[in-house]
Coordinates of C-alpha atoms and ligand atoms in Angstrom, one line a residue:
X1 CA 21.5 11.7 16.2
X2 CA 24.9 10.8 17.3
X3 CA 25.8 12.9 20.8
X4 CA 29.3 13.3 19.8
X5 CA 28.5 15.5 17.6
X6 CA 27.9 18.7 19.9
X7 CA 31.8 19.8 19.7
X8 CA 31.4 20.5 15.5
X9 CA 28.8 22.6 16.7
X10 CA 30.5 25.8 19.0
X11 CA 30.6 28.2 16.8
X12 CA 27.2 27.6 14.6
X13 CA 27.3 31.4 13.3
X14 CA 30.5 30.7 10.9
X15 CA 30.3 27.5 9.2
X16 CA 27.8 26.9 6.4
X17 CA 25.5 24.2 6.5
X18 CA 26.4 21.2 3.9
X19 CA 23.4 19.1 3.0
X20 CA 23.4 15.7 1.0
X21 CA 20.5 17.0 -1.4
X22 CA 18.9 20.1 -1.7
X23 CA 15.7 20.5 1.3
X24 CA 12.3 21.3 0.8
X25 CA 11.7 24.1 3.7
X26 CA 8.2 25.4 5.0
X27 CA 7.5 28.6 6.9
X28 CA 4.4 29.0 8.7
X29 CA 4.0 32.6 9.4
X30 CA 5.8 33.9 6.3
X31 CA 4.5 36.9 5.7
X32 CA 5.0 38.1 9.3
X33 CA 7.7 39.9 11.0
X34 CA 9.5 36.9 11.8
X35 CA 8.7 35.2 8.8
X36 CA 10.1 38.1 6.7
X37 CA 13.8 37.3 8.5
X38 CA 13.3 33.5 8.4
X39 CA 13.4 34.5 4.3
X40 CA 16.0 36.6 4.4
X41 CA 18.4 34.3 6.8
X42 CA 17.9 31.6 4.7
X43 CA 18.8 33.4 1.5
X44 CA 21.9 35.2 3.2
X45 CA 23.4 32.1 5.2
X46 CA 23.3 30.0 1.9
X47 CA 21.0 27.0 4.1
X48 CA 20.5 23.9 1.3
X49 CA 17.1 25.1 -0.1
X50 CA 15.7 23.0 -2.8
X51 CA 11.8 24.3 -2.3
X52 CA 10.5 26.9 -0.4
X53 CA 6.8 26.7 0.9
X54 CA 5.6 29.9 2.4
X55 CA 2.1 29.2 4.5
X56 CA 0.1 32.2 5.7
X57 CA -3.4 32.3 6.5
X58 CA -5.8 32.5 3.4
X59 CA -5.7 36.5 3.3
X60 CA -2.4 36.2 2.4
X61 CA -2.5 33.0 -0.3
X62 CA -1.7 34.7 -3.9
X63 CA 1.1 37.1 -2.5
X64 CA 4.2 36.6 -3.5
X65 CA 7.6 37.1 -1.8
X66 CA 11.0 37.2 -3.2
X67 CA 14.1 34.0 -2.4
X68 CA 17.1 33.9 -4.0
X69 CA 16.1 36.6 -6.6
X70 CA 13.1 34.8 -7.8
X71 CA 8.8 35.2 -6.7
X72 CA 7.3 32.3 -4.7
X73 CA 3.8 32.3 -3.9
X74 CA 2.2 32.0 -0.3
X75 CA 0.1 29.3 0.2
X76 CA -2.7 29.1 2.5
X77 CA -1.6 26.5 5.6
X78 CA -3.6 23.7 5.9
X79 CA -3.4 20.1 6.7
X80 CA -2.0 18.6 3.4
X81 CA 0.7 21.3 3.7
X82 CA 3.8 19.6 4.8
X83 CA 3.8 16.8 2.4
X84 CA 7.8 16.0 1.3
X85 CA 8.9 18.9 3.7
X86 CA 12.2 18.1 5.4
X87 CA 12.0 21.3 8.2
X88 CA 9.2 23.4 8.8
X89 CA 9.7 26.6 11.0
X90 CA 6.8 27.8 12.5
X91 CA 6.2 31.3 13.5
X92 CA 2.4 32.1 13.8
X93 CA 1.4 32.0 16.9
X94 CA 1.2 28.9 19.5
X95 CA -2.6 27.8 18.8
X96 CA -0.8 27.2 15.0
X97 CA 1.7 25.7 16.2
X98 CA 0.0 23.2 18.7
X99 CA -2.5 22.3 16.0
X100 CA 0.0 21.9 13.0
X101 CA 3.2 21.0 14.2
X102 CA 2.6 17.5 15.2
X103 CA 0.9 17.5 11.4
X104 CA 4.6 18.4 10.3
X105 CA 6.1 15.9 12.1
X106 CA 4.0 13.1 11.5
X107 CA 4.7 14.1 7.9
X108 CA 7.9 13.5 8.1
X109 CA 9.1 16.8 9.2
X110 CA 11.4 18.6 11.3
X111 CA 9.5 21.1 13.2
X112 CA 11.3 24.4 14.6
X113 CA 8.8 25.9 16.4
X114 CA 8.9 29.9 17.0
X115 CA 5.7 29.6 19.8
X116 CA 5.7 29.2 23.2
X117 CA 3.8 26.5 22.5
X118 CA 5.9 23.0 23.3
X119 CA 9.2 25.4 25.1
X120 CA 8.1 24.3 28.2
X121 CA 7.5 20.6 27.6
X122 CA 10.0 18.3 29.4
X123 CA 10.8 16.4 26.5
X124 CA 11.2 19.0 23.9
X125 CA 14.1 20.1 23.5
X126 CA 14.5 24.8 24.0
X127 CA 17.4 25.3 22.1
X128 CA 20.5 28.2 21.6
X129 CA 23.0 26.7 19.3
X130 CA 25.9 28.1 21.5
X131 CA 24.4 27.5 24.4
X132 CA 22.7 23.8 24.1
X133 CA 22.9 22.4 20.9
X134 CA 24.0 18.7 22.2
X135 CA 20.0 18.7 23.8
X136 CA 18.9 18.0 20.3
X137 CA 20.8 14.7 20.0
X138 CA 17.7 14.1 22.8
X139 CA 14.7 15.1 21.2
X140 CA 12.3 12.3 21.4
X141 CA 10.5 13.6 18.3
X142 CA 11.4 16.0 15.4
X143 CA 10.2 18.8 17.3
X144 CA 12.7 21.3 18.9
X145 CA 11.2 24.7 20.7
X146 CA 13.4 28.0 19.6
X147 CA 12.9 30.3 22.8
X148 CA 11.1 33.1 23.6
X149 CA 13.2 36.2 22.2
X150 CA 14.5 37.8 25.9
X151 CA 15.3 33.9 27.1
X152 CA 17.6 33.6 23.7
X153 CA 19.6 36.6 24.1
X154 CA 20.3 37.0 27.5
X155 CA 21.0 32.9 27.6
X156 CA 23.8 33.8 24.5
X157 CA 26.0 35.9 26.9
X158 CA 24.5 34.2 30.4
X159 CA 26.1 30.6 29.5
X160 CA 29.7 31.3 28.9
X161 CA 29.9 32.9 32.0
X162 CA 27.4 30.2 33.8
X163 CA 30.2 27.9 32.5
X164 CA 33.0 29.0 34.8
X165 CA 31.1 30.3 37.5
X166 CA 28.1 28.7 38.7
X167 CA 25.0 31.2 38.6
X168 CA 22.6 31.8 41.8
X169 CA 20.8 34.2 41.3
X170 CA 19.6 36.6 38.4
X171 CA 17.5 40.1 38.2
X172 CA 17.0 41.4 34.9
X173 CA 14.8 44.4 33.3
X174 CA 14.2 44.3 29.6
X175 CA 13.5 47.4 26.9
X176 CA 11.3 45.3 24.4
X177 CA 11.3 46.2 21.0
X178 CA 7.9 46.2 18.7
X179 CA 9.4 43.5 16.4
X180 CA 8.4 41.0 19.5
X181 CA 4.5 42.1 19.2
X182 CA 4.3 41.3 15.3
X183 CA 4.5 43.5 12.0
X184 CA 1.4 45.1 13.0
X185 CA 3.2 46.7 16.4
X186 CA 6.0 47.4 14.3
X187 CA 4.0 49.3 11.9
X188 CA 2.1 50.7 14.6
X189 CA 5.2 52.0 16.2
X190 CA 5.5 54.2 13.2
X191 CA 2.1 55.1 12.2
X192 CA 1.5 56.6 16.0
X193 CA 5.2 58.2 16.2
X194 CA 4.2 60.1 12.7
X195 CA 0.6 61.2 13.9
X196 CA 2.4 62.3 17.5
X197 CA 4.8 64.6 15.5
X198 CA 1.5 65.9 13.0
X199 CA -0.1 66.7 16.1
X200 CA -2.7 63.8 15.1
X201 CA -4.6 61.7 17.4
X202 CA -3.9 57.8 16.9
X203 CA -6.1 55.4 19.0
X204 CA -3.8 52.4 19.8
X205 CA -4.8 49.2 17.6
X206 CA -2.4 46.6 18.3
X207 CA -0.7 47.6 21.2
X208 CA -2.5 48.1 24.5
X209 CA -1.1 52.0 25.1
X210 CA 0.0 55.1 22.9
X211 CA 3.1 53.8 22.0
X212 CA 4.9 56.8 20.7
X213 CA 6.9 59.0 22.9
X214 CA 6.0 56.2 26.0
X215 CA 6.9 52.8 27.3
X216 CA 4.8 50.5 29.1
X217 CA 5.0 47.2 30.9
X218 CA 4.5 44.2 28.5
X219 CA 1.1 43.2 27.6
X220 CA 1.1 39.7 28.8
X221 CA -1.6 38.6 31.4
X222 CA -0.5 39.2 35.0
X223 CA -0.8 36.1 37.1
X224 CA -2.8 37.0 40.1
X225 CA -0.7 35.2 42.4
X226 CA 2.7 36.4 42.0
X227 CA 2.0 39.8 40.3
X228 CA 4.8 38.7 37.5
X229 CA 3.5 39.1 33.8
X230 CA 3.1 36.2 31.4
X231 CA 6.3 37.1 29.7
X232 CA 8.4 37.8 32.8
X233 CA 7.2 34.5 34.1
X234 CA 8.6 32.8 30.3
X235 CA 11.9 34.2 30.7
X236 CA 12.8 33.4 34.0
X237 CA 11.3 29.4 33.2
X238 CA 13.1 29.1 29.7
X239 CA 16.5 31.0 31.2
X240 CA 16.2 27.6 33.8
X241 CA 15.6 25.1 31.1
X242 CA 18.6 26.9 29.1
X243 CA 21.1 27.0 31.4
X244 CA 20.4 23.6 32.8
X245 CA 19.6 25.2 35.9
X246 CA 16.2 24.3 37.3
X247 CA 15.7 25.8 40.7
X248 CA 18.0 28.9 39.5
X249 CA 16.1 32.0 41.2
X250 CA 14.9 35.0 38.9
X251 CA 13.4 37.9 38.9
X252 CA 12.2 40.1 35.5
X253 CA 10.1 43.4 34.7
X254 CA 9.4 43.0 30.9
X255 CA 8.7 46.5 29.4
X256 CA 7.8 47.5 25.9
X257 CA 9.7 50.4 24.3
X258 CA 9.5 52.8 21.5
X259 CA 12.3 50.9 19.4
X260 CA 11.4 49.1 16.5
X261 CA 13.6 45.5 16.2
X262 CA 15.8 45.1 19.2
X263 CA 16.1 44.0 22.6
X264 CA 17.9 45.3 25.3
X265 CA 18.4 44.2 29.0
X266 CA 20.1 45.2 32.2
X267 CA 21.0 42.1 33.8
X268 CA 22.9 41.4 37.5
X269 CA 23.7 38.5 38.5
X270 CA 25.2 36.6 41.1
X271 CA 27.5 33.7 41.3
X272 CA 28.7 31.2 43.9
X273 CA 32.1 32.6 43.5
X274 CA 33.7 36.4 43.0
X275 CA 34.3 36.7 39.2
X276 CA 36.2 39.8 38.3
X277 CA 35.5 42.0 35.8
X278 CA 38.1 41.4 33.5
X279 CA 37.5 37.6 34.2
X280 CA 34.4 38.0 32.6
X281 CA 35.2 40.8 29.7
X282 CA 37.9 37.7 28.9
X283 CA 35.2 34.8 28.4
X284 CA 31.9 37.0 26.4
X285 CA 35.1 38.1 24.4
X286 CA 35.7 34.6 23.2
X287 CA 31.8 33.6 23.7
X288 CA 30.2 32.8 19.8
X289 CA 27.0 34.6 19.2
X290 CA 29.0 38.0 21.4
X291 CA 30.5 40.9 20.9
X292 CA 31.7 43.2 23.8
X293 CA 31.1 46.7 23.6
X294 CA 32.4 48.2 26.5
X295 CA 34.1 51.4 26.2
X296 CA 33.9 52.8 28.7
X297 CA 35.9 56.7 27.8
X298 CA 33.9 57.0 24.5
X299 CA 30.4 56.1 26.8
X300 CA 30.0 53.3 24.1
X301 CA 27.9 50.7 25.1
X302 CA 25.3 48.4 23.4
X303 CA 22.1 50.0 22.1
X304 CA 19.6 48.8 20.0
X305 CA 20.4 51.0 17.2
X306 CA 23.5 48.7 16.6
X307 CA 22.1 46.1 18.0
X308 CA 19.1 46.1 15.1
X309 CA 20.3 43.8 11.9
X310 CA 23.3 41.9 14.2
X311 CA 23.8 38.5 14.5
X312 CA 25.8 38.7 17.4
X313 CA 24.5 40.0 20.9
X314 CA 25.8 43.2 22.0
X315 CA 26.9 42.9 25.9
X316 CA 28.6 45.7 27.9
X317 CA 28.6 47.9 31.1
X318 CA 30.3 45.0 32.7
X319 CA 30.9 46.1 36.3
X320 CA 30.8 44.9 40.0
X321 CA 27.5 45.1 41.3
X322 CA 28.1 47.4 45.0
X323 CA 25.1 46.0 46.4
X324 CA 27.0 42.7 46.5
X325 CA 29.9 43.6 49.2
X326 CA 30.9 39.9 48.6
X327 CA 32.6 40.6 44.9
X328 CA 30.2 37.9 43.6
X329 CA 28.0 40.2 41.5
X330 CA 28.1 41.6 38.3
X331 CA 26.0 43.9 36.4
X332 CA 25.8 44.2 32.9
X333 CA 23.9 45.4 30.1
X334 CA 22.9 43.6 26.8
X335 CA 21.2 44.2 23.4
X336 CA 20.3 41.9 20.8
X337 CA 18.4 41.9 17.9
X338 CA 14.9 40.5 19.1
X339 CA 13.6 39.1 14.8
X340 CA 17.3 37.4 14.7
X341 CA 18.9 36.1 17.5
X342 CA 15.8 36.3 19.1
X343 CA 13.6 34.2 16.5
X344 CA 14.5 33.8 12.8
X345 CA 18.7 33.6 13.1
X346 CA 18.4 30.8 16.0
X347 CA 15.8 29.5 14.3
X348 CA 17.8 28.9 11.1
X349 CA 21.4 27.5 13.3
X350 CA 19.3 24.9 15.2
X351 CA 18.3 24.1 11.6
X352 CA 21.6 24.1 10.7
X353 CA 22.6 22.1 13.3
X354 CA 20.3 19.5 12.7
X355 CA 21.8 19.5 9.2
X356 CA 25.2 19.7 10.2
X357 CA 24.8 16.3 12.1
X358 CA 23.9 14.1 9.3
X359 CA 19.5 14.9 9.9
X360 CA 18.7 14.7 6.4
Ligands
LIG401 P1 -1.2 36.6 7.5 O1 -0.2 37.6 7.1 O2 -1.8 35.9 6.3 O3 -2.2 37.0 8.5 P2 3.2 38.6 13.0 O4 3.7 37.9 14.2 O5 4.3 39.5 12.4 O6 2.0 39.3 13.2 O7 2.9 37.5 11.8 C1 2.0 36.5 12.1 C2 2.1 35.4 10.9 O8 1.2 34.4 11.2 C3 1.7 36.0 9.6 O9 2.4 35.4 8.6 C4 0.2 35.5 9.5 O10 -0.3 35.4 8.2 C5 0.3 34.2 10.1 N1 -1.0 33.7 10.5 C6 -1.9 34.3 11.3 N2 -3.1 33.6 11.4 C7 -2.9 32.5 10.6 C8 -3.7 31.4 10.2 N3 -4.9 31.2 10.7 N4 -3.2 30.5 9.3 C9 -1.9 30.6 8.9 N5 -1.1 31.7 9.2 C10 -1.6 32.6 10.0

């Protein structure tokens, strides 16, 4: 892929993806949460489908799930299933992924892959569309790793202000939405929420805790050593690989809350240099993949409520951190919508991408 291509690629939300000939297009995963919006960004941003194969596991082959106005069948995944596919998205889990994907590829395919499974690999390439896209002029194979769902959002309004002044340090603390733990939280989210308000009892299923009327700190394993969970300890590592900065230090508290679809995140963060905060209200307003919401008389900042069906990430609160006497902090406060730009949208504008620069 030619490297001069990254420039076309700024503003990968607008433009419409042009392909020679109509692409065959699998989705591993496609009757889950993610796989859902995978569908329905497809179908809404016009991408060059000429066959869609859905792939679930064999409980789901038989279904069938509506594109473009018409049924399609879900097929059960197996190894035979990527024959004449031009990009498979993946989005069932990593063990899927690490088994299948190189299937895909050897097939011929270009893999997106939704898992944590290959993000952290030196050679494949973790992409955000605005923030990177030029990395997958390097991908050694047709594999490309779409981040975890925290990384990709906060990365969307970190890098435009990592461009002008140099990041040093970052502390974040995230309000996790169900969406990230799978239809089955999701649903869970409002199966215990209605037995709360009957007065019901609901043992948890999916989720570790009672989920409604509570929040708790993200399921992921806690590594003995640091105390850091599993998915504190992905953001801070993909935020590094993202913003080209490897020794960048991080600190995260990853907690799950009673929301159903999006993300939100209070985030401060140094730089080498005092940035103002107009400086930076100036650059997220002209950022692609932002919007600003930052008024400040009407108490309007980003929530997940308008957060939830967004393409763009919501960012706001932008102040001077006081803890920094130095002027070289800011703090700010973020929401995105964890099934799109935090899976299925950037998963669809790398895919884009890869079309936009001549791929297929
Ligand atoms: P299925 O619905 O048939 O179980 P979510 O993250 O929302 O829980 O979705 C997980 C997705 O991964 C679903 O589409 C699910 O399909 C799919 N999946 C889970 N296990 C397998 C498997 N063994 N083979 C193929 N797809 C699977």
């Amino acid at each position: 892929m030619p490297h001069s291509l990254s420039p076309i690629l700024e503003r990968p939300a607008v433009a419409k993806a042009r392909a020679p000939r109509p692409l065959t297009v699998a989705i591993v995963g496609a009757t889950g949460a993610v796989g859902a919006e995978l569908i329905a960004c497809l179908e809404r941003r016009d991408f060059p489908v000429g066959e869609l194969r859905l792939l679930a596991s064999t409980r789901s082959a038989g279904r069938t799930l509506m594109f473009q106005g018409a049924p399609v069948t879900v097929q059960a995944l197996d190894e035979a299933s990527f024959a004449g596919v031009d990009v498979a998205f993946f989005s069932a889990g990593a063990s899927l992924s690490r088994r299948y994907g190189p299937i895909a590829v050897a097939a011929g395919a270009w893999v997106v892959d939704n898992s944590s499974a290959f993000r952290m690999d030196a050679a494949t390439p973790l992409v955000v569309p605005e923030v990177n896209a030029w990395r997958l002029g390097e991908a050694p194979g047709r594999l490309v790793a779409n981040p975890n769902c925290v990384a990709a959002i906060a990365a969307v309004v970190l890098a435009p202000l990592h461009a002008r002044r140099l990041i040093v340090r970052l502390v974040g603390s995230t309000y996790q939405a169900a969406s990230g733990a799978g239809a089955a939280a999701m649903a869970e989210l409002r199966d215990s929420t209605a037995a709360a308000l009957a007065g019901e009892a609901y043992p948890p299923q999916v989720l570790a805790h009672p989920y409604a009327f509570n929040l708790f700190s993200h399921d992921a394993e806690i590594d003995p050593e640091t105390g850091y969970n599993g998915e504190e300890l992905k953001v801070m590592a993909e935020l590094r690989k993202l913003l080209a900065a490897p020794d960048l230090p991080a600190s995260f508290t990853c907690i799950r809350v009673p929301v159903l679809r999006a993300h939100a995140m209070a985030l401060t963060v140094r730089f080498a240099e005092p940035v103002s905060v107009e400086e930076a209200r100036a650059w997220l307003s002209e950022a692609p993949g932002v919007r600003v919401v930052d008024d400040r008389e009407a108490n309007h900042f980003p929530m997940p409520g308008e957060a939830s069906g967004a393409d763009d990430v919501l960012v706001g609160r932008i102040r001077t951190d006081l803890s920094d006497p130095s002027g070289r902090s800011l703090s700010l406060f973020i929401a995105g919508d964890q099934l799109l730009k935090g899976a299925a949208l950037n998963a669809v504008q790398i895919a884009e991408t890869l079309v936009r620069a001549g791929e297929f």
